Amino acid sequence: MNLSVVDKRLAVDFCGLELASPLVLLSGCVGFGEEYTRIEAFSNREVGAICLKGTTLAPRLGNPPHRVYETPCGMLNAIGLQNPGAHQVVNEILPQLDFSETRFIANVSGSTVEEYVEVARLFDDSPIDAIEINISCPNVKEGGVAFGNDPDMSARVVEACRAATNKPLITKLSPNQTDIAENARRCIEAGTDGFAVINTLMGMAIDVEQREPIIGNNQGGLSGPAIKPLAVLKTHQVYQVARPHGIPIIGQGGVASAQDALEFLIAGATAVGVGTALFYDPLIVGKINAGLAAYLDRHGLDHISHLTGSLMLHGATSACG
Amino acid sequence: MNSTPHRATIYLEDARILGHESHPGEQRILKLEAPKCAQAARPGSFAHLQCDPLLPMRRPLSIMRVDPEAGWVEFLYKIIGYGTRLLARRRPGENLSLLGPIGRPFAVHADRPRAVLIGGGVGIPPMIFLANHLRRLPGFKPLAILGSEVPFPFIPRPSRILVPGMPDGIIAAMPLLEDWLIPSRLASLQGFPGCHDGYVTDLVVRWLDTLSPRELAEVELFACGPHPMLEAVARLARKYDLPAQVSLEEFMACGVGGCAGCTVAIETADGQAMKRVCVDGPVFDAATVAAFKPA
Ligand SMILES: Cc1cc2nc3c(=O)[nH]c(=O)nc-3n(C[C@H](O)[C@H](O)[C@H](O)COP(=O)(O)O)c2cc1C
Ligand code: FES
């Protein structure tokens, strides 16, 4: 494998996978791994891994327009998991990917626990490097509440997928819940190998002239710099629970610079996701890698992994406002 | 029409603003130094621009003119929101990031040399680009019918080229197209002198009705503009049994096919599919656009 484009000090181990860089391209932002390669000077080799678009068992057409909308310092999206179905992804798309360039992670989605399991099983029997479970999908059998908003439902999905695969299993936690740490605890018991923290926050934007939501699906997931402070805190909270078990985290939410990536690492992340920022600067990954290397130089550190969880809290952490 | 997505190289260029002209009706003409984009752009291509460092997202703008030798690309846009308002503040000499060219361009067919270019408002730019391309192709006889509800971003002048079927007094034309010897006529509901008081499609119908069946079989429609205009073009294409290519718009995030944020419903041989305007379009066969299907 030729991983020489990235500074060696940035290589990290994530659930036993060697990643050339801690930077991971996030699910839903880069299609099935090859769309960005049409941009001159873009290279999949600069990233540690790429999470593919959320994949369900049957193909999905996705939501009606509008699917995306810019909001202050971020955007709403409600794509509706448009994807060609797990069989097509495994049989037609994965064979086209160049696994010598980077690691590819499947993003498994479903409406029922059974669907998650079937999709996970299909990816288990494929060259994919790891499986990320997107538990932010609505559970159609239980009133459409997102699995990830409830620790019981989250644990059930993780446990069932765990039984279906021996590949590294990453659970992508939702911020749309009261106690993310409790949810993380339950997912660890259920057998997750890693976490992705966080998925988008649900939001709405309204066209006041028409008095209707701008997003075709009415509500959408908020991403981008607007959610970064919240995502850093959630990463810190999940890290408290995950650290004793040696379970690594892909911190994410609004990363747009080396400074942002460093915040997530220091808060407890082993790897850092980049999604929405690619839309603004498709070549941002090279810049963040360079910024991370410069930080190591400046602080006399021989490896990026020393930063994970290196946060030094102040004494008082109770009151707010 | 070929339906494989656009896979050509897209360039990221730090583009210097060479010109930024104001026109009435909050319209602006923006000229950027972007040599790679200028080389690779085709009629129908667009670029995804960083309007301002304060914005989290880029904005897609259709390309109006390019000069591959001089290395510039030109856009016409209207200030319609926060992004274009910030873009309008940018001054010549400043740089902004351009991602382009993007999209599957218009396809022209030698057996249909009577190309009718129908542009409405900020849908005019791709028609100018296409006109400039067609005038160099032997045998093509393009006709442009342009509409606007704000003053046109050029000073219309009386045409010296006859267009059969035009109502009396409808003589206003776009000077640039006249210089290229391409006939044009203008329409607006705002009562501009020499312009048809009605819709662009009214003028297209009047012209089509002067053609013999053999001539009609040489016609192809190309259109870009507001949704109701494109819908009217699709209706007209059905009525006259003409092929029509329309350039569509939708909000975009990535602009390169990665997010599926910009889709429209398109009829395919395998049923309805959600196609990405950025790389599966922006040009689609009007007959396949689900939103334009007869009720
Ligand atoms: C357009 C878009 C589509 C997304 N689709 C998915 C998806 O299919 N599955 C998933 O787990 N997360 C999806 N996400 C969430 C991202 O993977 C990421 O977790 C989130 O956007 C936060 O990171 P960011 O602020 O860097 O974008 C999507 C995000 C965006 C913006
Ligand atoms: S804008 Fe992302 S796919 Fe078109």
XYZ file of C-alpha atoms in Angstrom, chain B residues 12-236:
225
model
C -10.325 24.244 -8.468
C -8.942 27.664 -9.339
C -8.169 30.712 -7.285
C -9.803 33.095 -9.731
C -9.061 36.795 -9.922
C -12.042 39.072 -10.495
C -11.380 40.856 -13.779
C -14.676 42.679 -13.960
C -17.884 43.025 -11.987
C -20.524 45.164 -13.725
C -23.817 46.314 -12.254
C -26.959 46.243 -14.364
C -30.488 47.333 -13.457
C -32.697 44.888 -11.609
C -29.894 43.798 -9.259
C -28.106 42.010 -12.092
C -24.349 41.631 -12.206
C -21.903 40.416 -14.826
C -18.869 38.801 -13.236
C -15.698 38.068 -15.178
C -13.101 35.763 -13.623
C -9.620 34.738 -14.619
C -9.842 30.939 -14.597
C -7.825 29.522 -17.490
C -8.459 25.839 -16.859
C -12.186 26.326 -16.538
C -12.203 28.538 -19.635
C -10.473 25.779 -21.612
C -12.726 22.969 -20.515
C -16.143 24.671 -20.296
C -18.851 23.719 -22.789
C -22.250 25.321 -23.396
C -24.392 24.327 -20.410
C -21.444 24.022 -17.993
C -21.579 25.841 -14.692
C -19.100 26.704 -11.968
C -19.505 26.438 -8.197
C -18.242 29.651 -6.614
C -17.169 30.662 -3.132
C -19.097 33.909 -2.961
C -17.555 34.983 0.318
C -15.339 33.454 2.991
C -18.181 34.021 5.484
C -20.458 31.550 3.750
C -20.324 27.823 4.459
C -21.522 26.883 0.962
C -20.684 27.706 -2.629
C -23.206 28.908 -5.215
C -23.599 27.420 -8.687
C -23.637 29.903 -11.589
C -24.072 29.074 -15.290
C -21.267 30.160 -17.554
C -22.251 32.823 -20.111
C -19.062 33.385 -22.075
C -15.532 32.035 -22.068
C -12.335 33.014 -23.779
C -10.062 29.958 -23.753
C -7.143 31.956 -25.168
C -7.386 34.850 -22.735
C -8.350 32.457 -19.938
C -11.484 34.077 -18.561
C -15.044 32.994 -17.850
C -18.051 35.265 -17.472
C -21.284 34.887 -15.514
C -24.550 36.793 -15.258
C -26.369 36.580 -11.949
C -29.109 38.340 -10.079
C -28.907 39.191 -6.396
C -31.566 36.946 -4.922
C -30.279 35.943 -1.507
C -27.577 36.282 1.057
C -24.936 34.481 -1.010
C -25.351 36.512 -4.177
C -25.583 39.695 -2.083
C -22.174 38.952 -0.581
C -20.829 38.035 -4.014
C -21.983 41.393 -5.353
C -19.685 43.139 -2.843
C -16.568 41.507 -4.255
C -14.334 43.880 -6.228
C -12.133 43.502 -9.295
C -8.627 42.500 -8.264
C -9.889 40.256 -5.439
C -9.761 36.486 -5.762
C -12.450 33.922 -5.264
C -12.386 30.154 -5.471
C -13.976 28.621 -8.554
C -14.787 24.932 -8.960
C -15.547 24.064 -12.546
C -16.496 23.491 -15.221
C -19.241 21.160 -14.008
C -22.104 19.376 -15.702
C -23.127 17.600 -18.867
C -23.388 20.211 -21.588
C -26.025 20.676 -24.281
C -25.736 18.165 -27.118
C -26.211 19.556 -30.630
C -27.331 17.448 -33.540
C -26.296 18.046 -37.150
C -29.674 16.812 -38.416
C -31.407 19.536 -36.377
C -29.598 22.728 -37.370
C -32.560 25.001 -36.523
C -31.678 25.440 -32.867
C -34.062 27.618 -30.881
C -32.353 29.045 -27.807
C -34.912 30.061 -25.207
C -33.571 31.918 -22.171
C -35.456 33.552 -19.318
C -33.808 35.940 -16.836
C -30.679 34.415 -15.366
C -31.353 31.487 -17.718
C -30.008 33.650 -20.536
C -26.265 32.901 -19.948
C -26.142 29.283 -21.149
C -28.028 30.352 -24.282
C -25.346 32.942 -25.064
C -22.662 30.305 -24.585
C -24.554 27.903 -26.852
C -25.116 30.605 -29.483
C -21.408 31.348 -29.565
C -20.705 27.655 -30.076
C -23.333 27.165 -32.796
C -22.255 30.150 -34.881
C -18.969 28.356 -35.566
C -20.665 25.132 -36.639
C -21.366 24.985 -40.368
C -25.017 24.634 -41.322
C -26.518 25.680 -37.980
C -29.173 28.409 -38.014
C -29.786 29.330 -34.394
C -32.561 31.675 -33.277
C -32.586 33.123 -29.750
C -35.773 34.140 -27.933
C -34.963 35.771 -24.610
C -37.222 36.984 -21.837
C -36.741 39.134 -18.767
C -38.924 40.812 -16.179
C -36.154 43.243 -15.220
C -34.353 45.377 -17.798
C -32.173 43.184 -20.012
C -28.500 43.221 -18.967
C -27.663 44.784 -22.342
C -29.154 47.630 -24.366
C -31.538 46.083 -26.895
C -31.295 47.436 -30.417
C -33.525 47.136 -33.481
C -32.688 43.966 -35.344
C -31.353 43.938 -38.883
C -32.151 40.252 -39.246
C -35.621 39.181 -40.304
C -37.376 36.531 -38.215
C -40.494 35.108 -39.902
C -43.722 35.160 -37.911
C -42.801 37.891 -35.438
C -45.648 40.278 -34.539
C -45.434 43.839 -35.901
C -43.003 46.046 -34.046
C -41.263 43.191 -32.238
C -37.824 44.204 -33.412
C -35.672 44.492 -30.280
C -32.630 42.206 -30.347
C -29.527 41.479 -28.303
C -26.560 43.394 -29.791
C -23.979 40.679 -29.106
C -26.079 38.087 -30.955
C -26.671 40.559 -33.811
C -22.924 40.993 -34.092
C -22.634 37.228 -34.358
C -25.334 37.353 -37.081
C -27.664 35.294 -34.897
C -31.285 36.495 -34.979
C -32.848 37.191 -31.602
C -36.115 38.592 -30.246
C -37.084 39.652 -26.753
C -40.168 39.197 -24.602
C -41.259 40.743 -21.315
C -44.413 41.569 -19.401
C -42.857 44.917 -18.438
C -43.636 46.712 -21.716
C -40.055 47.307 -22.844
C -39.947 48.946 -26.306
C -39.651 46.578 -29.253
C -40.160 43.572 -26.986
C -43.107 41.189 -27.186
C -45.597 41.858 -24.396
C -45.989 38.236 -23.336
C -44.037 35.033 -22.999
C -40.993 33.756 -24.861
C -42.947 30.672 -25.877
C -45.532 32.898 -27.695
C -42.771 34.038 -30.035
C -41.427 30.524 -30.490
C -44.909 29.324 -31.497
C -45.297 32.154 -34.023
C -42.004 31.240 -35.605
C -42.651 27.485 -35.594
C -45.982 28.091 -37.338
C -44.163 29.602 -40.338
C -42.157 26.427 -40.937
C -42.906 23.646 -43.401
C -43.044 20.089 -42.023
C -39.569 19.442 -43.491
C -38.171 22.538 -41.750
C -39.941 21.645 -38.526
C -38.143 18.313 -38.525
C -34.874 20.264 -38.340
C -35.803 22.115 -35.148
C -34.448 21.431 -31.676
C -35.324 23.489 -28.601
C -32.801 24.483 -25.917
C -33.989 26.282 -22.813
C -32.901 27.649 -19.464
C -34.962 29.818 -17.154
C -37.662 29.799 -14.494
C -39.604 26.609 -13.910
C -42.917 27.777 -15.471
C -41.037 28.814 -18.619
C -39.334 25.430 -18.899
C -42.642 23.694 -18.321
C -44.150 25.741 -21.170
C -41.207 24.772 -23.396
C -41.733 21.094 -22.544
C -45.442 21.453 -23.447
C -44.573 23.122 -26.694
